[in-house]
Amino acid sequence: MRSDIVKKGPTRAAHRALFHAMGYSPEDLDKPLIGVVNSFNEIVPGHFNLSDIADAAKLGISAAGGTPVEFPAIGICDGIAMGHQGMKYPLPSRELIADSIEAMAVGHGLDGLVLIPNCDKIVPAMLMAAARVNIPAVVVSGGPMLAGRFQGRSVDLTTIFEAPGLHAAGKLSDKDLASMEQSACPGCGSCAGLFTANSMNCLTEALGMGLPGNGTIPSAYTGARRMLAKRAAKAVMELVKADIKPRDILTKTAFANAIAVDMAIGGSSNTVLHLPAIAQEAGIELPLELFEEISKKAPYITKMSPAGQHHLQDLGEAGGISAVMKELAKKGLIDESALTVTGPLKDRLADAAVTRPDVIRGVDDPYRKTGGIAILYGNLAPECAVVKESAVAEDMLTFKGPARVFDSEEEATQALLAHSIKDGDVVVIRYEGPQGGPGMREMLSPTAIIAGMGLKVALITDGRFSGVTRGACIGHICPEAAKGGPIALLRDGDLVAIDIPGRSLQAEISDAEMAERKKRWVQPAPKVTSGYLARYAKMVQSAKYGAIVR
């Protein structure tokens, strides 16, 4: 056992004494030590109930012949951090979480890990740590939140984030706004739509690192979630016995499967940051060209909030991610030879079936024949830009308008609330990239206001978008403004042409004019000069590479 390094032999008498101080018996120390990484806290609704999941996992580890050892991980609520300086921290926290798990697991010689995340950056961070440390590991999330109900219809975080725009437009009263905020998030769990957290929890299944149901069993179904945690604990003990490690599962094939599922369900655009970052820890390059290649072949077969009205409980009732993969396999888009934490993927999919065709369409009757995420290029995005195509209305897939340029999210939000943005404009928010932000903030506040006001405008940025975002919102523009990318050279009134089906993002500016502007461009001073964010800004790579830290 790997943990023998801290438990065996005369030279480890002091180590054993420290274990005994906590009540671990000699018999406990004869068993594999399994870390239970619990990201419970009292400020993230998706994490508020995770100690219950951790307790079930510890019971499962003990029942299967292991000794559970619980330790914490931090977690930031993107929703609470949204729209202010706090949003600079969630993406950088991904690296902190991965680093801290590495330190704990290696520092204590653990034999395996049960990783318990739920929300946006915590899920990919734990997968990154699993790949980096490379000891047997299983991920089991806390589950999605149920949708709320307001005036006879389903509501979720999208609804309440867009409500201020409705309120500003005079379409929602003070009383109804207050009532809606009491209804939108009815209990614990990762927010109800196919936002980033739920996208990543679903893709954890597709990658093979979580059990079926990891992404879709609601948090409110406490019995089912506890059973899932116990099964995950049993699975990690089997992995320890067989010495099957994350890099045996996280292969190029597994990532291709996950990208196909991502395209089919219309996952968050943030997956284009997280999957390459996880792959990098597994020693695999995951170029954006692969996303585009798979997107051309993978049909979009579910329409989840924010693109549609279905939620995660609906997807679970319809057969879940296994049913999605079974459907995609009909087109040869899933490699069933891939390994999962419970054995070959082929065995997992054997009994999978679509039980609600209103939620999961057949591959021959998709919403769209191409995937939910598109990668764009052009003179505004020489390296890349990303859009959640599945959440864009048909009449906005191609769009041209004058640029309204802002150097921060706050400036754009103020302009929107002042009603100075008009139909037909292209809102440009720059200097919000991984380095320039720093931290690559999500632009949910301005996009939600746009949706709530009913404005017909596009938004482009070198920042990113929440999974809650819908509309013609193009992010991850590379190179970012802080590195002198073309988005830094735009001026008010420049015509911007968006062609999502054609995968193009162009400014109608001549090459000569662009070169002349580049000569006059002056790099602005860093927005943050001390603390963690200043260090992060110096080390973070382009969004093209997943905003990883090197």
XYZ file of C-alpha atoms in Angstrom:
550
model
C 0.000 0.000 0.000
C 1.155 3.526 -0.757
C 0.281 4.526 2.802
C 2.892 2.124 4.183
C 5.282 5.042 3.823
C 3.580 6.650 6.841
C 2.494 3.493 8.713
C 5.020 0.654 8.544
C 8.273 -0.149 10.280
C 10.112 0.959 13.435
C 10.987 4.358 11.923
C 7.296 5.153 11.649
C 6.501 4.716 15.333
C 6.066 8.481 15.753
C 3.777 8.601 12.732
C 1.604 5.846 14.169
C 1.544 7.638 17.525
C 0.090 10.693 15.798
C -2.640 8.524 14.227
C -3.375 6.943 17.619
C -3.803 10.447 19.083
C -6.841 10.801 16.818
C -8.290 7.407 17.723
C -7.077 5.397 14.745
C -6.451 1.838 15.957
C -3.655 -0.479 14.785
C -6.350 -2.352 12.865
C -7.367 0.881 11.104
C -3.778 1.397 10.040
C -3.612 -2.066 8.496
C -6.198 -0.944 5.918
C -5.834 1.395 2.924
C -6.066 5.071 3.873
C -8.667 6.719 1.651
C -8.854 10.505 1.577
C -12.377 11.922 1.560
C -12.041 15.413 0.101
C -15.068 17.336 1.339
C -15.653 20.811 -0.096
C -18.474 21.547 2.368
C -18.941 25.146 3.421
C -21.761 27.416 4.521
C -21.696 29.940 1.673
C -22.207 27.786 -1.450
C -25.695 26.239 -1.778
C -24.237 23.400 -3.821
C -21.890 22.569 -0.969
C -24.076 23.186 2.039
C -25.119 19.522 2.234
C -21.817 17.860 1.339
C -20.996 16.653 4.847
C -23.961 14.280 4.475
C -22.394 12.923 1.266
C -19.006 12.649 2.990
C -20.523 10.712 5.905
C -22.101 8.240 3.475
C -18.809 7.888 1.601
C -16.949 7.199 4.852
C -19.456 4.507 5.765
C -18.956 2.966 2.342
C -15.167 3.017 2.660
C -15.295 1.374 6.070
C -17.753 -1.276 4.847
C -15.464 -2.072 1.924
C -12.361 -2.525 4.096
C -10.734 0.897 4.072
C -10.002 3.632 6.591
C -11.556 6.983 5.610
C -9.616 10.166 6.292
C -11.595 13.348 5.672
C -10.068 16.705 4.810
C -11.503 19.926 3.298
C -11.250 21.885 0.074
C -12.346 25.467 -0.476
C -15.170 26.486 -2.791
C -16.426 29.837 -4.090
C -20.031 30.418 -5.169
C -19.902 31.945 -8.643
C -23.407 33.330 -8.195
C -22.527 35.249 -5.032
C -19.182 36.352 -6.506
C -20.864 37.527 -9.732
C -20.863 41.119 -10.921
C -18.135 42.513 -8.637
C -14.438 42.107 -7.885
C -15.074 38.773 -6.190
C -15.552 37.162 -9.629
C -11.819 37.540 -10.239
C -11.262 34.625 -7.839
C -13.349 31.584 -8.897
C -11.278 30.504 -11.905
C -7.950 31.056 -10.096
C -9.361 29.064 -7.160
C -9.361 26.008 -9.438
C -5.572 25.952 -9.190
C -5.600 26.481 -5.407
C -7.946 23.541 -4.910
C -5.926 21.210 -7.118
C -2.695 22.250 -5.411
C -4.109 21.745 -1.910
C -5.423 18.248 -2.708
C -2.045 17.305 -4.157
C -0.342 18.567 -1.003
C -2.654 16.627 1.316
C -2.709 13.384 -0.653
C 1.028 13.169 -1.275
C 1.991 14.664 2.071
C 0.120 11.911 3.911
C 0.783 8.998 1.587
C -2.893 8.249 0.876
C -3.917 5.125 -1.037
C -6.994 6.561 -2.764
C -9.422 9.456 -2.892
C -13.159 10.008 -2.852
C -13.563 13.535 -4.180
C -16.736 15.417 -3.195
C -17.273 18.645 -5.156
C -20.397 20.194 -6.616
C -19.942 23.639 -8.107
C -18.242 25.372 -10.979
C -14.467 25.348 -10.404
C -14.416 22.730 -7.681
C -15.394 19.840 -9.980
C -12.634 20.421 -12.568
C -10.150 21.234 -9.803
C -10.719 17.868 -8.161
C -10.439 16.077 -11.500
C -7.186 17.961 -12.138
C -5.882 16.867 -8.741
C -6.881 13.258 -9.379
C -5.009 13.226 -12.679
C -1.964 14.935 -11.165
C -1.628 12.810 -8.034
C -2.678 9.689 -9.982
C -3.827 7.452 -7.157
C -7.140 5.545 -7.369
C -9.969 8.089 -7.202
C -13.711 8.460 -7.714
C -15.690 11.702 -7.903
C -19.144 11.891 -6.329
C -20.929 15.247 -6.394
C -23.651 16.624 -4.156
C -26.209 16.725 -6.974
C -28.161 19.421 -8.802
C -30.712 21.754 -7.244
C -34.354 21.258 -8.110
C -35.948 23.976 -10.231
C -38.101 26.465 -8.339
C -41.678 27.450 -9.098
C -42.963 30.981 -9.610
C -46.445 31.931 -10.803
C -47.073 28.480 -12.233
C -43.798 28.011 -14.116
C -40.365 26.544 -13.467
C -37.654 29.043 -12.583
C -33.946 28.792 -11.815
C -30.859 30.952 -11.495
C -31.203 32.143 -15.105
C -34.628 33.554 -14.292
C -33.534 35.518 -11.271
C -30.325 36.824 -12.865
C -32.383 38.135 -15.780
C -35.051 39.619 -13.481
C -33.195 42.920 -12.844
C -33.277 43.553 -16.604
C -37.031 42.983 -16.613
C -37.303 45.227 -13.567
C -35.235 47.965 -15.228
C -37.427 47.717 -18.318
C -40.553 48.146 -16.173
C -41.741 44.587 -16.890
C -41.412 43.283 -13.313
C -42.693 44.970 -10.162
C -40.743 45.326 -6.913
C -43.149 42.874 -5.282
C -42.767 40.225 -7.990
C -38.979 40.605 -7.995
C -38.911 39.989 -4.245
C -41.249 37.019 -4.617
C -39.195 35.508 -7.442
C -35.951 35.666 -5.485
C -37.605 33.615 -2.735
C -38.618 30.959 -5.268
C -35.766 30.623 -7.768
C -33.443 28.458 -5.670
C -35.635 26.194 -3.505
C -32.918 24.204 -1.770
C -29.356 22.903 -1.761
C -27.561 21.704 -4.866
C -25.686 22.992 -7.875
C -27.985 25.479 -9.630
C -30.750 23.726 -11.539
C -29.965 24.295 -15.230
C -27.186 22.931 -17.414
C -24.811 25.554 -16.132
C -21.072 25.001 -15.579
C -21.334 22.932 -12.393
C -23.909 20.535 -13.774
C -22.132 20.392 -17.134
C -18.935 19.310 -15.393
C -20.712 16.838 -13.102
C -22.313 15.262 -16.189
C -18.979 15.205 -18.030
C -17.401 13.520 -15.006
C -19.641 10.566 -15.858
C -18.699 10.784 -19.525
C -14.997 10.838 -18.636
C -15.511 7.679 -16.573
C -14.500 9.276 -13.258
C -17.990 9.259 -11.698
C -20.819 6.768 -11.395
C -24.039 6.948 -13.440
C -26.315 9.551 -11.882
C -23.443 11.698 -10.613
C -24.624 14.643 -12.703
C -28.384 14.155 -12.631
C -29.664 12.737 -9.309
C -31.021 15.831 -7.519
C -29.469 16.935 -4.258
C -32.954 16.830 -2.704
C -33.113 13.059 -3.344
C -31.014 12.476 -0.248
C -31.440 8.714 -0.112
C -30.332 8.269 -3.715
C -27.363 10.605 -3.247
C -26.231 8.740 -0.121
C -26.472 5.419 -1.944
C -24.433 6.881 -4.796
C -21.757 8.018 -2.333
C -21.576 4.539 -0.778
C -21.269 2.968 -4.213
C -18.533 5.447 -5.120
C -16.702 4.457 -1.943
C -16.985 0.774 -2.832
C -15.717 1.568 -6.324
C -12.613 3.336 -5.047
C -11.757 0.336 -2.880
C -12.006 -1.902 -5.952
C -9.745 0.512 -7.824
C -7.202 0.391 -4.990
C -7.165 -3.415 -5.087
C -6.707 -3.437 -8.864
C -4.346 -0.414 -8.813
C -6.387 1.354 -11.491
C -5.483 5.022 -11.467
C -7.047 8.159 -12.983
C -4.621 8.282 -15.902
C -5.733 4.761 -16.845
C -9.247 6.210 -17.218
C -8.535 9.771 -18.383
C -7.288 8.822 -21.841
C -7.624 10.711 -25.117
C -10.571 8.404 -25.867
C -12.304 9.406 -22.627
C -11.891 13.098 -23.420
C -13.261 12.605 -26.945
C -16.283 10.842 -25.416
C -16.778 13.716 -22.977
C -16.554 16.346 -25.714
C -19.172 14.446 -27.751
C -21.507 14.418 -24.734
C -20.771 18.104 -24.107
C -21.808 18.939 -27.658
C -24.919 16.734 -27.503
C -26.270 18.239 -24.288
C -25.213 21.847 -24.974
C -22.951 22.194 -21.950
C -21.460 25.399 -20.587
C -18.811 27.164 -22.671
C -16.589 26.928 -19.584
C -16.068 23.241 -20.357
C -13.714 24.452 -23.093
C -11.506 25.812 -20.301
C -11.837 22.899 -17.913
C -11.473 19.816 -20.108
C -8.090 20.971 -21.549
C -6.893 21.814 -18.027
C -7.810 18.331 -16.745
C -6.244 16.737 -19.831
C -3.026 18.669 -19.283
C -2.713 17.166 -15.791
C -3.157 13.721 -17.362
C -0.355 14.450 -19.839
C -2.721 14.881 -22.803
C -2.956 17.821 -25.203
C -6.579 18.712 -25.957
C -6.543 21.336 -28.732
C -9.609 23.425 -29.445
C -9.567 22.047 -32.976
C -10.729 18.728 -31.487
C -13.792 20.441 -29.980
C -14.665 21.879 -33.379
C -14.034 18.568 -35.140
C -16.360 16.715 -32.786
C -18.921 19.541 -32.838
C -19.328 19.093 -36.588
C -20.339 15.449 -36.060
C -22.159 15.422 -32.694
C -25.860 16.367 -32.885
C -27.443 18.586 -30.256
C -30.119 16.324 -28.721
C -31.163 17.905 -25.412
C -32.451 21.421 -24.775
C -31.721 22.199 -21.154
C -32.042 25.501 -19.306
C -30.842 28.136 -20.132
C -31.416 27.104 -23.770
C -34.718 25.339 -23.003
C -37.137 24.514 -20.209
C -35.811 21.137 -19.040
C -33.673 20.741 -15.919
C -31.333 18.100 -14.536
C -34.097 16.107 -12.883
C -35.693 15.815 -16.325
C -32.442 14.585 -17.840
C -32.126 12.016 -15.052
C -35.693 10.809 -15.618
C -34.939 10.502 -19.335
C -32.095 8.045 -18.755
C -29.295 10.402 -17.814
C -25.846 10.703 -19.331
C -25.641 6.967 -19.995
C -28.706 7.266 -22.247
C -27.152 10.238 -24.049
C -23.978 8.216 -24.626
C -25.957 5.198 -25.801
C -27.724 7.404 -28.331
C -24.468 8.979 -29.551
C -22.929 5.534 -29.897
C -25.436 4.839 -32.689
C -23.490 7.365 -34.770
C -20.090 6.022 -33.712
C -19.480 9.112 -31.573
C -18.766 7.180 -28.357
C -15.919 4.706 -27.979
C -17.362 2.042 -25.683
C -13.943 0.474 -25.082
C -13.134 3.299 -22.653
C -12.561 2.390 -19.010
C -14.614 3.871 -16.163
C -14.310 3.678 -12.384
C -16.838 0.835 -12.471
C -15.360 -1.090 -15.408
C -15.700 -0.930 -19.205
C -18.001 1.738 -20.579
C -19.634 -0.907 -22.748
C -20.976 -2.648 -19.638
C -22.311 0.635 -18.249
C -24.215 1.410 -21.436
C -25.599 -2.091 -21.982
C -28.887 -1.395 -20.203
C -29.038 2.367 -20.840
C -32.096 3.667 -22.664
C -33.904 6.915 -23.418
C -37.122 6.864 -21.400
C -38.273 10.422 -22.167
C -37.787 11.264 -25.841
C -39.186 14.716 -25.122
C -35.976 15.369 -23.145
C -33.367 13.327 -25.051
C -34.037 13.316 -28.776
C -32.766 10.624 -31.115
C -29.586 11.301 -33.056
C -31.629 11.230 -36.271
C -34.029 13.893 -34.962
C -31.784 16.414 -33.191
C -32.455 20.048 -32.389
C -29.396 20.797 -34.513
C -27.116 18.524 -36.487
C -24.013 20.092 -34.963
C -22.913 20.417 -31.361
C -23.811 22.960 -28.713
C -20.447 24.766 -28.602
C -18.697 26.477 -31.498
C -15.115 27.720 -31.897
C -14.809 30.922 -33.932
C -11.815 32.523 -35.649
C -11.167 35.758 -37.499
C -9.227 39.002 -37.310
C -10.745 39.664 -33.870
C -9.933 36.150 -32.669
C -6.815 34.900 -34.461
C -6.327 32.135 -31.886
C -9.949 31.394 -30.938
C -13.252 32.527 -29.483
C -15.972 30.357 -27.943
C -19.756 30.541 -28.060
C -22.491 28.315 -26.648
C -24.285 28.003 -29.985
C -27.125 25.992 -28.490
C -28.188 28.987 -26.384
C -28.241 31.435 -29.314
C -31.550 32.220 -31.008
C -31.719 31.335 -34.701
C -32.068 34.971 -35.762
C -28.860 35.895 -33.889
C -26.562 33.233 -35.350
C -25.376 35.835 -37.843
C -25.197 39.447 -36.706
C -23.463 42.676 -37.651
C -23.404 45.913 -35.719
C -21.332 48.828 -34.431
C -19.028 48.172 -31.497
C -19.744 49.744 -28.116
C -16.416 49.319 -26.356
C -15.889 49.025 -22.589
C -12.700 48.283 -20.665
C -14.452 46.504 -17.794
C -17.634 44.648 -16.947
C -18.750 47.434 -14.611
C -18.620 50.077 -17.378
C -20.761 47.931 -19.665
C -23.295 47.197 -16.913
C -23.648 50.898 -16.131
C -24.241 51.678 -19.800
C -26.927 49.004 -20.048
C -28.762 50.232 -16.959
C -28.543 53.793 -18.310
C -30.317 52.553 -21.478
C -27.444 53.763 -23.678
C -27.083 50.410 -25.467
C -29.462 50.046 -28.420
C -30.747 47.169 -30.530
C -28.176 46.274 -33.181
C -25.113 47.157 -31.063
C -22.213 44.794 -30.396
C -21.155 45.246 -26.784
C -17.388 44.715 -26.369
C -16.005 44.030 -22.878
C -12.223 43.733 -22.816
C -9.305 43.572 -20.366
C -11.213 40.812 -18.548
C -9.106 37.848 -19.727
C -7.128 35.433 -17.534
C -4.189 37.842 -17.265
C -5.907 41.176 -17.782
C -8.829 40.660 -15.395
C -7.032 39.030 -13.782
C -9.053 35.859 -13.344
C -11.272 35.913 -16.466
C -14.532 37.017 -14.878
C -17.896 35.688 -16.030
C -20.004 38.357 -17.706
C -23.352 37.134 -16.417
C -24.535 40.468 -15.031
C -24.471 42.322 -18.375
C -25.737 39.334 -20.395
C -28.595 38.753 -17.961
C -29.567 42.429 -18.106
C -29.522 42.256 -21.911
C -31.807 39.211 -21.857
C -34.108 40.719 -19.257
C -34.437 43.985 -21.164
C -35.131 42.082 -24.368
C -32.344 43.882 -26.242
C -31.270 42.449 -29.597
C -27.533 42.920 -29.193
C -24.448 40.715 -29.262
C -21.691 40.704 -26.653
C -18.062 39.766 -27.220
C -15.326 39.591 -24.598
C -11.918 38.213 -23.700
C -13.573 37.199 -20.424
C -15.950 34.281 -20.205
C -19.605 33.532 -19.569
C -21.533 31.694 -16.912
C -23.273 28.516 -17.937
C -26.426 30.493 -17.067
C -25.782 32.843 -20.018
C -27.876 32.662 -23.166
C -27.783 34.704 -26.339
C -25.197 35.803 -28.894
C -22.424 35.966 -26.321
C -18.907 35.207 -27.561
C -16.103 34.819 -25.046
C -12.555 33.500 -24.560
C -11.333 35.832 -27.338
C -7.618 35.137 -27.809
C -5.192 36.781 -27.686
C -6.755 38.774 -24.871
C -6.620 42.558 -24.744
C -3.960 42.644 -22.013
C -1.618 40.822 -24.405
C -2.329 43.226 -27.244
C -4.904 41.075 -28.991
C -7.032 42.696 -31.718
C -9.938 43.188 -29.298
C -7.736 45.833 -27.607
C -7.671 47.806 -30.855
C -11.429 48.130 -31.391
C -13.063 51.559 -31.196
C -16.667 52.668 -30.784
C -18.453 52.452 -34.101
C -16.247 49.800 -35.717
C -18.459 47.269 -37.473
C -18.232 43.748 -36.021
C -19.536 40.798 -38.053
C -20.483 37.559 -36.304
C -21.148 34.386 -38.289
C -21.564 31.472 -35.873
C -22.482 28.841 -38.509
C -19.482 30.063 -40.544
C -17.314 30.051 -37.388
C -16.207 33.630 -38.004
C -15.667 36.737 -35.838
C -14.470 39.715 -37.861
C -13.990 43.445 -37.434
C -14.509 45.320 -40.678
C -11.145 47.035 -40.362
C -8.348 46.788 -42.920
C -5.122 44.994 -42.033
C -3.236 48.254 -42.539
C -5.498 50.131 -40.121
C -5.253 47.322 -37.575
C -1.438 47.392 -37.819
C -1.395 51.167 -37.370
C -3.586 50.928 -34.264
C -1.324 48.192 -32.880
C 1.678 50.544 -33.134
C -0.141 53.119 -30.999
C -1.460 50.641 -28.429
C -0.047 51.001 -24.913
C -0.344 48.114 -22.481
C -2.239 49.267 -19.384
C -0.875 48.837 -15.905
C -1.920 45.627 -14.067
C -5.240 45.941 -12.247
C -3.944 43.923 -9.289
C -0.373 44.261 -8.003
C -0.275 42.160 -4.824
C -1.560 38.913 -3.362
C -2.609 35.697 -5.053
C -4.212 37.309 -8.120
C -0.998 39.186 -8.943
C 0.963 35.911 -8.847
C -1.759 34.180 -10.880
C -1.677 36.892 -13.566
C 2.062 36.334 -14.047
C 1.711 32.554 -14.478
C -1.650 31.991 -16.184
C -1.714 30.886 -19.812
C -4.141 31.846 -22.552
C -7.758 30.707 -22.458
C -6.855 28.755 -25.616
C -4.958 26.380 -23.327
C -7.598 26.238 -20.604
C -6.193 29.164 -18.568
C -3.827 26.717 -16.909
C -0.992 27.874 -14.680
C 2.565 27.030 -15.659
